[in-house]
Amino acid sequence: MAEGPTPRIVVAEADFDLGTEAGRLEDGPDTGAVVTFTGRVRDVPGDADASLDHMLIEHYPGMTERALTDIARQAAERWPLSGVTIIHRHGRLAPGDRIMMVATASRHRDAAFDAAAFLMDYLKSRAPFWKKEVTADGAIWVDARETDEAALDRWID
């Protein structure tokens, strides 16, 4: 098993600064590419006709960080990465708020893009977060969609 970079894992209620987070990965002498993805709360809930008032994201502290660290290490074993960052927020988030960020750094862009896509697919379908969409009509818990599972399947050997 190759020794990869120590992943930066943040699970917090507070927002984050995109530039600061991307900048942390640009400092490595072997870093030729940094890929970032930021997820935001959409105003259109999945199964409701009303506008989204807010999303409530819950998690189990400790378990969540371990799961995200594990998947970041898997990415570093599959691709030659010089850095990995996963940030995921929890608590009450309004439409337009940032939910999460994945950032990967590598000597070459293909590895950085592929690793970021792998991490995003994992976060969308398997990360231990529970999301409730709240509208004027009520609240529903959001499940992973079949398309999210299918996207993750492309990475399973």
N, C-alpha and C. Protein backbone atom coordinates (compact mmCIF):
# COMPACT_ATOMS: atom_id res chain seq x y z
N MET A 1 0.84 -1.17 0.00
CA MET A 1 0.00 0.00 0.00
C MET A 1 0.89 1.23 0.00
N ALA A 2 0.65 2.13 -0.95
CA ALA A 2 1.44 3.34 -1.06
C ALA A 2 1.05 4.33 0.03
N GLU A 3 2.05 5.05 0.50
CA GLU A 3 1.81 6.09 1.50
C GLU A 3 1.46 7.37 0.77
N GLY A 4 0.26 7.86 0.98
CA GLY A 4 -0.18 9.07 0.30
C GLY A 4 -0.16 10.27 1.23
N PRO A 5 -0.69 11.38 0.76
CA PRO A 5 -0.73 12.58 1.58
C PRO A 5 -1.72 12.41 2.74
N THR A 6 -1.51 13.14 3.80
CA THR A 6 -2.47 13.15 4.90
C THR A 6 -3.67 13.96 4.44
N PRO A 7 -4.84 13.34 4.39
CA PRO A 7 -6.00 14.09 3.91
C PRO A 7 -6.46 15.14 4.92
N ARG A 8 -6.98 16.23 4.40
CA ARG A 8 -7.60 17.26 5.24
C ARG A 8 -9.10 16.99 5.23
N ILE A 9 -9.64 16.63 6.38
CA ILE A 9 -11.06 16.31 6.52
C ILE A 9 -11.67 17.31 7.50
N VAL A 10 -12.71 18.01 7.04
CA VAL A 10 -13.39 18.98 7.90
C VAL A 10 -14.88 18.70 7.82
N VAL A 11 -15.51 18.46 8.97
CA VAL A 11 -16.96 18.34 9.08
C VAL A 11 -17.38 19.39 10.10
N ALA A 12 -18.10 20.41 9.63
CA ALA A 12 -18.38 21.56 10.49
C ALA A 12 -19.67 22.26 10.07
N GLU A 13 -20.22 23.04 10.96
CA GLU A 13 -21.38 23.88 10.62
C GLU A 13 -20.95 25.13 9.86
N ALA A 14 -19.77 25.62 10.14
CA ALA A 14 -19.30 26.88 9.57
C ALA A 14 -19.01 26.76 8.08
N ASP A 15 -19.19 27.87 7.38
CA ASP A 15 -18.85 27.95 5.97
C ASP A 15 -17.33 27.92 5.82
N PHE A 16 -16.85 27.80 4.60
CA PHE A 16 -15.42 27.74 4.32
C PHE A 16 -15.09 28.66 3.17
N ASP A 17 -13.82 29.00 3.02
CA ASP A 17 -13.35 29.88 1.97
C ASP A 17 -12.73 29.04 0.86
N LEU A 18 -13.30 29.11 -0.32
CA LEU A 18 -12.82 28.30 -1.45
C LEU A 18 -11.37 28.58 -1.79
N GLY A 19 -11.01 29.85 -1.86
CA GLY A 19 -9.65 30.22 -2.23
C GLY A 19 -8.62 29.74 -1.23
N THR A 20 -8.93 29.89 0.04
CA THR A 20 -8.02 29.42 1.09
C THR A 20 -7.82 27.92 0.99
N GLU A 21 -8.91 27.20 0.82
CA GLU A 21 -8.82 25.74 0.77
C GLU A 21 -8.05 25.26 -0.46
N ALA A 22 -8.32 25.84 -1.61
CA ALA A 22 -7.59 25.45 -2.82
C ALA A 22 -6.12 25.83 -2.68
N GLY A 23 -5.86 26.98 -2.08
CA GLY A 23 -4.49 27.45 -1.90
C GLY A 23 -3.65 26.52 -1.05
N ARG A 24 -4.26 25.84 -0.10
CA ARG A 24 -3.52 24.89 0.74
C ARG A 24 -2.89 23.77 -0.09
N LEU A 25 -3.53 23.44 -1.22
CA LEU A 25 -3.04 22.33 -2.04
C LEU A 25 -2.06 22.77 -3.13
N GLU A 26 -1.95 24.05 -3.35
CA GLU A 26 -1.09 24.54 -4.43
C GLU A 26 0.38 24.65 -4.04
N ASP A 27 0.69 24.48 -2.78
CA ASP A 27 2.05 24.73 -2.31
C ASP A 27 3.05 23.61 -2.59
N GLY A 28 2.60 22.41 -2.90
CA GLY A 28 3.52 21.30 -3.09
C GLY A 28 4.38 21.46 -4.33
N PRO A 29 5.67 21.12 -4.26
CA PRO A 29 6.56 21.27 -5.41
C PRO A 29 6.18 20.34 -6.57
N ASP A 30 5.51 19.23 -6.28
CA ASP A 30 5.10 18.31 -7.34
C ASP A 30 3.68 18.56 -7.84
N THR A 31 3.02 19.58 -7.33
CA THR A 31 1.63 19.85 -7.70
C THR A 31 1.57 20.61 -9.01
N GLY A 32 1.02 19.94 -10.02
CA GLY A 32 0.83 20.57 -11.32
C GLY A 32 -0.64 20.85 -11.59
N ALA A 33 -1.53 20.26 -10.78
CA ALA A 33 -2.97 20.45 -10.99
C ALA A 33 -3.69 20.39 -9.65
N VAL A 34 -4.64 21.30 -9.48
CA VAL A 34 -5.56 21.26 -8.33
C VAL A 34 -6.97 21.31 -8.91
N VAL A 35 -7.77 20.31 -8.56
CA VAL A 35 -9.15 20.25 -9.01
C VAL A 35 -10.04 20.44 -7.80
N THR A 36 -11.02 21.34 -7.92
CA THR A 36 -11.96 21.55 -6.82
C THR A 36 -13.38 21.41 -7.33
N PHE A 37 -14.23 20.95 -6.44
CA PHE A 37 -15.67 20.88 -6.70
C PHE A 37 -16.37 21.37 -5.44
N THR A 38 -17.34 22.24 -5.62
CA THR A 38 -18.11 22.75 -4.49
C THR A 38 -19.58 22.47 -4.74
N GLY A 39 -20.24 21.81 -3.79
CA GLY A 39 -21.67 21.55 -3.86
C GLY A 39 -22.43 22.62 -3.10
N ARG A 40 -23.56 23.03 -3.65
CA ARG A 40 -24.39 24.06 -3.02
C ARG A 40 -25.82 23.56 -2.86
N VAL A 41 -26.55 24.15 -1.94
CA VAL A 41 -27.95 23.82 -1.71
C VAL A 41 -28.76 24.42 -2.85
N ARG A 42 -29.51 23.57 -3.54
CA ARG A 42 -30.39 24.04 -4.61
C ARG A 42 -31.73 24.47 -4.02
N ASP A 43 -32.40 25.39 -4.70
CA ASP A 43 -33.69 25.89 -4.23
C ASP A 43 -34.83 24.93 -4.55
N VAL A 44 -34.58 23.95 -5.39
CA VAL A 44 -35.64 23.04 -5.81
C VAL A 44 -35.46 21.71 -5.10
N PRO A 45 -36.34 21.39 -4.14
CA PRO A 45 -36.23 20.10 -3.45
C PRO A 45 -36.58 18.95 -4.38
N GLY A 46 -36.08 17.77 -4.04
CA GLY A 46 -36.25 16.60 -4.89
C GLY A 46 -37.67 16.15 -5.13
N ASP A 47 -38.49 16.05 -4.10
CA ASP A 47 -39.82 15.47 -4.25
C ASP A 47 -40.96 16.42 -3.87
N ALA A 48 -40.73 17.70 -3.88
CA ALA A 48 -41.77 18.64 -3.46
C ALA A 48 -42.00 19.68 -4.55
N ASP A 49 -43.21 20.24 -4.55
CA ASP A 49 -43.54 21.30 -5.51
C ASP A 49 -43.17 22.68 -4.98
N ALA A 50 -43.05 22.81 -3.67
CA ALA A 50 -42.76 24.11 -3.06
C ALA A 50 -41.26 24.40 -3.08
N SER A 51 -40.91 25.66 -2.92
CA SER A 51 -39.51 26.04 -2.82
C SER A 51 -38.91 25.53 -1.52
N LEU A 52 -37.63 25.28 -1.56
CA LEU A 52 -36.93 24.81 -0.37
C LEU A 52 -36.76 25.96 0.61
N ASP A 53 -37.14 25.73 1.86
CA ASP A 53 -36.89 26.70 2.91
C ASP A 53 -35.47 26.53 3.44
N HIS A 54 -35.14 25.27 3.78
CA HIS A 54 -33.78 24.96 4.22
C HIS A 54 -33.56 23.45 4.16
N MET A 55 -32.31 23.07 4.27
CA MET A 55 -31.93 21.67 4.35
C MET A 55 -31.28 21.47 5.72
N LEU A 56 -31.59 20.36 6.34
CA LEU A 56 -30.98 20.01 7.60
C LEU A 56 -30.10 18.79 7.36
N ILE A 57 -28.81 18.91 7.67
CA ILE A 57 -27.86 17.82 7.46
C ILE A 57 -27.37 17.35 8.82
N GLU A 58 -27.51 16.04 9.07
CA GLU A 58 -27.07 15.45 10.33
C GLU A 58 -25.98 14.43 10.06
N HIS A 59 -25.19 14.14 11.09
CA HIS A 59 -24.13 13.13 10.97
C HIS A 59 -23.77 12.65 12.37
N TYR A 60 -22.98 11.57 12.43
CA TYR A 60 -22.46 11.08 13.70
C TYR A 60 -20.99 11.48 13.81
N PRO A 61 -20.67 12.42 14.71
CA PRO A 61 -19.27 12.84 14.86
C PRO A 61 -18.38 11.63 15.16
N GLY A 62 -17.21 11.67 14.62
CA GLY A 62 -16.26 10.57 14.79
C GLY A 62 -16.42 9.55 13.67
N MET A 63 -17.59 8.97 13.55
CA MET A 63 -17.84 7.99 12.49
C MET A 63 -17.72 8.66 11.12
N THR A 64 -18.28 9.85 10.98
CA THR A 64 -18.26 10.54 9.70
C THR A 64 -16.83 10.87 9.28
N GLU A 65 -16.06 11.43 10.19
CA GLU A 65 -14.67 11.78 9.88
C GLU A 65 -13.85 10.55 9.51
N ARG A 66 -14.07 9.44 10.21
CA ARG A 66 -13.35 8.20 9.88
C ARG A 66 -13.70 7.71 8.48
N ALA A 67 -14.99 7.77 8.13
CA ALA A 67 -15.42 7.32 6.80
C ALA A 67 -14.82 8.21 5.70
N LEU A 68 -14.79 9.52 5.93
CA LEU A 68 -14.24 10.42 4.92
C LEU A 68 -12.73 10.27 4.81
N THR A 69 -12.06 10.04 5.93
CA THR A 69 -10.62 9.80 5.89
C THR A 69 -10.31 8.52 5.13
N ASP A 70 -11.11 7.50 5.34
CA ASP A 70 -10.91 6.22 4.65
C ASP A 70 -11.06 6.38 3.14
N ILE A 71 -12.09 7.08 2.69
CA ILE A 71 -12.29 7.21 1.25
C ILE A 71 -11.23 8.13 0.64
N ALA A 72 -10.76 9.12 1.39
CA ALA A 72 -9.67 9.98 0.89
C ALA A 72 -8.40 9.15 0.73
N ARG A 73 -8.13 8.27 1.66
CA ARG A 73 -6.95 7.40 1.56
C ARG A 73 -7.07 6.43 0.40
N GLN A 74 -8.28 5.93 0.15
CA GLN A 74 -8.49 5.07 -1.01
C GLN A 74 -8.18 5.82 -2.30
N ALA A 75 -8.60 7.07 -2.38
CA ALA A 75 -8.30 7.88 -3.57
C ALA A 75 -6.79 8.04 -3.74
N ALA A 76 -6.09 8.28 -2.63
CA ALA A 76 -4.63 8.47 -2.70
C ALA A 76 -3.90 7.17 -3.06
N GLU A 77 -4.52 6.03 -2.79
CA GLU A 77 -3.93 4.75 -3.19
C GLU A 77 -4.15 4.48 -4.68
N ARG A 78 -5.25 4.97 -5.22
CA ARG A 78 -5.59 4.73 -6.63
C ARG A 78 -4.90 5.70 -7.59
N TRP A 79 -4.68 6.94 -7.13
CA TRP A 79 -4.11 7.98 -7.99
C TRP A 79 -2.92 8.62 -7.28
N PRO A 80 -1.94 9.10 -8.03
CA PRO A 80 -0.76 9.74 -7.42
C PRO A 80 -1.07 11.18 -6.99
N LEU A 81 -1.65 11.30 -5.81
CA LEU A 81 -2.08 12.61 -5.32
C LEU A 81 -1.04 13.21 -4.39
N SER A 82 -0.93 14.53 -4.44
CA SER A 82 -0.08 15.25 -3.50
C SER A 82 -0.91 15.92 -2.41
N GLY A 83 -2.23 15.91 -2.56
CA GLY A 83 -3.09 16.48 -1.54
C GLY A 83 -4.55 16.12 -1.76
N VAL A 84 -5.30 16.00 -0.67
CA VAL A 84 -6.74 15.70 -0.71
C VAL A 84 -7.42 16.50 0.40
N THR A 85 -8.50 17.17 0.05
CA THR A 85 -9.31 17.88 1.03
C THR A 85 -10.77 17.50 0.82
N ILE A 86 -11.45 17.17 1.90
CA ILE A 86 -12.90 16.97 1.88
C ILE A 86 -13.47 17.82 3.00
N ILE A 87 -14.38 18.70 2.64
CA ILE A 87 -15.09 19.52 3.62
C ILE A 87 -16.57 19.26 3.42
N HIS A 88 -17.28 18.99 4.51
CA HIS A 88 -18.73 18.80 4.43
C HIS A 88 -19.37 19.51 5.61
N ARG A 89 -20.36 20.30 5.32
CA ARG A 89 -21.05 21.03 6.37
C ARG A 89 -22.23 20.23 6.90
N HIS A 90 -22.66 20.56 8.09
CA HIS A 90 -23.87 19.98 8.68
C HIS A 90 -24.66 21.08 9.35
N GLY A 91 -25.86 20.74 9.78
CA GLY A 91 -26.73 21.74 10.41
C GLY A 91 -27.73 22.27 9.41
N ARG A 92 -28.24 23.45 9.69
CA ARG A 92 -29.28 24.08 8.85
C ARG A 92 -28.62 24.92 7.76
N LEU A 93 -28.93 24.59 6.50
CA LEU A 93 -28.35 25.29 5.35
C LEU A 93 -29.47 25.82 4.46
N ALA A 94 -29.34 27.05 4.01
CA ALA A 94 -30.34 27.69 3.16
C ALA A 94 -29.97 27.51 1.69
N PRO A 95 -30.94 27.69 0.78
CA PRO A 95 -30.62 27.64 -0.64
C PRO A 95 -29.48 28.61 -0.97
N GLY A 96 -28.54 28.12 -1.75
CA GLY A 96 -27.37 28.91 -2.12
C GLY A 96 -26.16 28.70 -1.23
N ASP A 97 -26.36 28.15 -0.03
CA ASP A 97 -25.24 27.88 0.86
C ASP A 97 -24.36 26.76 0.29
N ARG A 98 -23.08 26.84 0.59
CA ARG A 98 -22.17 25.74 0.24
C ARG A 98 -22.40 24.57 1.20
N ILE A 99 -22.47 23.36 0.63
CA ILE A 99 -22.61 22.15 1.43
C ILE A 99 -21.26 21.48 1.62
N MET A 100 -20.52 21.36 0.53
CA MET A 100 -19.29 20.58 0.59
C MET A 100 -18.29 21.03 -0.45
N MET A 101 -17.06 20.57 -0.24
CA MET A 101 -15.99 20.82 -1.19
C MET A 101 -15.08 19.60 -1.22
N VAL A 102 -14.70 19.22 -2.41
CA VAL A 102 -13.68 18.20 -2.63
C VAL A 102 -12.56 18.90 -3.41
N ALA A 103 -11.33 18.69 -2.98
CA ALA A 103 -10.19 19.24 -3.71
C ALA A 103 -9.10 18.18 -3.75
N THR A 104 -8.52 17.99 -4.91
CA THR A 104 -7.44 17.03 -5.07
C THR A 104 -6.29 17.72 -5.81
N ALA A 105 -5.09 17.32 -5.47
CA ALA A 105 -3.90 17.87 -6.11
C ALA A 105 -3.03 16.71 -6.58
N SER A 106 -2.42 16.90 -7.74
CA SER A 106 -1.56 15.88 -8.30
C SER A 106 -0.57 16.54 -9.25
N ARG A 107 0.40 15.77 -9.67
CA ARG A 107 1.36 16.27 -10.65
C ARG A 107 0.66 16.51 -11.99
N HIS A 108 -0.31 15.65 -12.31
CA HIS A 108 -1.00 15.72 -13.60
C HIS A 108 -2.52 15.85 -13.42
N ARG A 109 -3.16 16.52 -14.34
CA ARG A 109 -4.59 16.82 -14.22
C ARG A 109 -5.48 15.59 -14.24
N ASP A 110 -5.15 14.56 -15.04
CA ASP A 110 -6.04 13.40 -15.11
C ASP A 110 -6.23 12.75 -13.75
N ALA A 111 -5.17 12.58 -13.01
CA ALA A 111 -5.28 11.98 -11.67
C ALA A 111 -6.10 12.87 -10.75
N ALA A 112 -5.89 14.17 -10.81
CA ALA A 112 -6.64 15.08 -9.95
C ALA A 112 -8.13 15.07 -10.29
N PHE A 113 -8.46 15.09 -11.59
CA PHE A 113 -9.87 15.04 -12.00
C PHE A 113 -10.52 13.71 -11.61
N ASP A 114 -9.86 12.60 -11.91
CA ASP A 114 -10.45 11.30 -11.60
C ASP A 114 -10.65 11.10 -10.11
N ALA A 115 -9.66 11.48 -9.32
CA ALA A 115 -9.78 11.33 -7.87
C ALA A 115 -10.90 12.21 -7.32
N ALA A 116 -11.03 13.42 -7.83
CA ALA A 116 -12.12 14.30 -7.38
C ALA A 116 -13.48 13.70 -7.75
N ALA A 117 -13.61 13.17 -8.95
CA ALA A 117 -14.88 12.55 -9.36
C ALA A 117 -15.21 11.35 -8.49
N PHE A 118 -14.23 10.53 -8.20
CA PHE A 118 -14.40 9.37 -7.32
C PHE A 118 -14.91 9.82 -5.94
N LEU A 119 -14.28 10.83 -5.37
CA LEU A 119 -14.68 11.32 -4.05
C LEU A 119 -16.09 11.92 -4.08
N MET A 120 -16.41 12.67 -5.11
CA MET A 120 -17.75 13.25 -5.22
C MET A 120 -18.82 12.18 -5.33
N ASP A 121 -18.54 11.14 -6.14
CA ASP A 121 -19.51 10.05 -6.29
C ASP A 121 -19.73 9.34 -4.96
N TYR A 122 -18.66 9.14 -4.21
CA TYR A 122 -18.78 8.51 -2.90
C TYR A 122 -19.61 9.39 -1.96
N LEU A 123 -19.29 10.67 -1.90
CA LEU A 123 -20.00 11.57 -1.00
C LEU A 123 -21.48 11.64 -1.32
N LYS A 124 -21.83 11.60 -2.58
CA LYS A 124 -23.23 11.72 -2.99
C LYS A 124 -24.05 10.49 -2.60
N SER A 125 -23.43 9.32 -2.56
CA SER A 125 -24.23 8.11 -2.34
C SER A 125 -23.93 7.35 -1.06
N ARG A 126 -22.74 7.45 -0.51
CA ARG A 126 -22.38 6.58 0.61
C ARG A 126 -21.89 7.29 1.87
N ALA A 127 -21.57 8.54 1.81
CA ALA A 127 -21.05 9.22 2.99
C ALA A 127 -22.13 9.25 4.08
N PRO A 128 -21.74 9.09 5.34
CA PRO A 128 -22.73 8.99 6.42
C PRO A 128 -23.27 10.35 6.86
N PHE A 129 -24.06 10.94 5.96
CA PHE A 129 -24.80 12.16 6.26
C PHE A 129 -26.27 11.89 5.98
N TRP A 130 -27.14 12.51 6.77
CA TRP A 130 -28.57 12.38 6.56
C TRP A 130 -29.11 13.77 6.29
N LYS A 131 -29.84 13.88 5.16
CA LYS A 131 -30.30 15.19 4.69
C LYS A 131 -31.82 15.23 4.67
N LYS A 132 -32.36 16.28 5.26
CA LYS A 132 -33.81 16.52 5.27
C LYS A 132 -34.07 17.84 4.56
N GLU A 133 -34.96 17.79 3.55
CA GLU A 133 -35.37 19.00 2.85
C GLU A 133 -36.66 19.52 3.49
N VAL A 134 -36.67 20.78 3.84
CA VAL A 134 -37.82 21.39 4.50
C VAL A 134 -38.43 22.45 3.59
N THR A 135 -39.72 22.29 3.30
CA THR A 135 -40.47 23.25 2.49
C THR A 135 -41.72 23.68 3.27
N ALA A 136 -42.49 24.58 2.68
CA ALA A 136 -43.76 24.99 3.31
C ALA A 136 -44.73 23.82 3.38
N ASP A 137 -44.54 22.81 2.52
CA ASP A 137 -45.41 21.64 2.51
C ASP A 137 -45.02 20.58 3.54
N GLY A 138 -43.86 20.71 4.16
CA GLY A 138 -43.39 19.72 5.12
C GLY A 138 -41.92 19.40 4.92
N ALA A 139 -41.53 18.25 5.43
CA ALA A 139 -40.12 17.85 5.35
C ALA A 139 -40.01 16.40 4.90
N ILE A 140 -38.96 16.12 4.10
CA ILE A 140 -38.69 14.74 3.68
C ILE A 140 -37.20 14.47 3.80
N TRP A 141 -36.88 13.23 4.16
CA TRP A 141 -35.50 12.79 4.18
C TRP A 141 -35.10 12.43 2.75
N VAL A 142 -33.90 12.80 2.37
CA VAL A 142 -33.41 12.58 1.00
C VAL A 142 -32.61 11.29 0.96
N ASP A 143 -32.96 10.40 0.02
CA ASP A 143 -32.21 9.17 -0.20
C ASP A 143 -31.28 9.34 -1.38
N ALA A 144 -30.26 8.50 -1.43
CA ALA A 144 -29.40 8.47 -2.62
C ALA A 144 -30.24 8.02 -3.81
N ARG A 145 -30.02 8.65 -4.95
CA ARG A 145 -30.76 8.29 -6.17
C ARG A 145 -30.04 7.15 -6.87
N GLU A 146 -30.78 6.44 -7.72
CA GLU A 146 -30.18 5.35 -8.49
C GLU A 146 -29.05 5.86 -9.37
N THR A 147 -29.17 7.08 -9.88
CA THR A 147 -28.11 7.63 -10.72
C THR A 147 -26.83 7.87 -9.91
N ASP A 148 -27.00 8.22 -8.61
CA ASP A 148 -25.83 8.39 -7.74
C ASP A 148 -25.12 7.06 -7.53
N GLU A 149 -25.90 6.01 -7.29
CA GLU A 149 -25.31 4.67 -7.12
C GLU A 149 -24.63 4.21 -8.40
N ALA A 150 -25.24 4.47 -9.54
CA ALA A 150 -24.65 4.07 -10.82
C ALA A 150 -23.33 4.80 -11.05
N ALA A 151 -23.27 6.06 -10.67
CA ALA A 151 -22.02 6.81 -10.83
C ALA A 151 -20.91 6.21 -9.98
N LEU A 152 -21.25 5.76 -8.78
CA LEU A 152 -20.25 5.15 -7.91
C LEU A 152 -19.79 3.79 -8.45
N ASP A 153 -20.69 3.07 -9.10
CA ASP A 153 -20.37 1.74 -9.64
C ASP A 153 -19.20 1.76 -10.61
N ARG A 154 -18.99 2.87 -11.30
CA ARG A 154 -17.90 2.92 -12.29
C ARG A 154 -16.52 2.80 -11.64
N TRP A 155 -16.44 3.06 -10.33
CA TRP A 155 -15.16 3.02 -9.63
C TRP A 155 -14.92 1.70 -8.92
N ILE A 156 -15.92 0.84 -8.88
CA ILE A 156 -15.78 -0.44 -8.16
C ILE A 156 -15.16 -1.46 -9.10
N ASP A 157 -14.06 -2.03 -8.62
CA ASP A 157 -13.34 -3.02 -9.46
C ASP A 157 -14.02 -4.36 -9.44
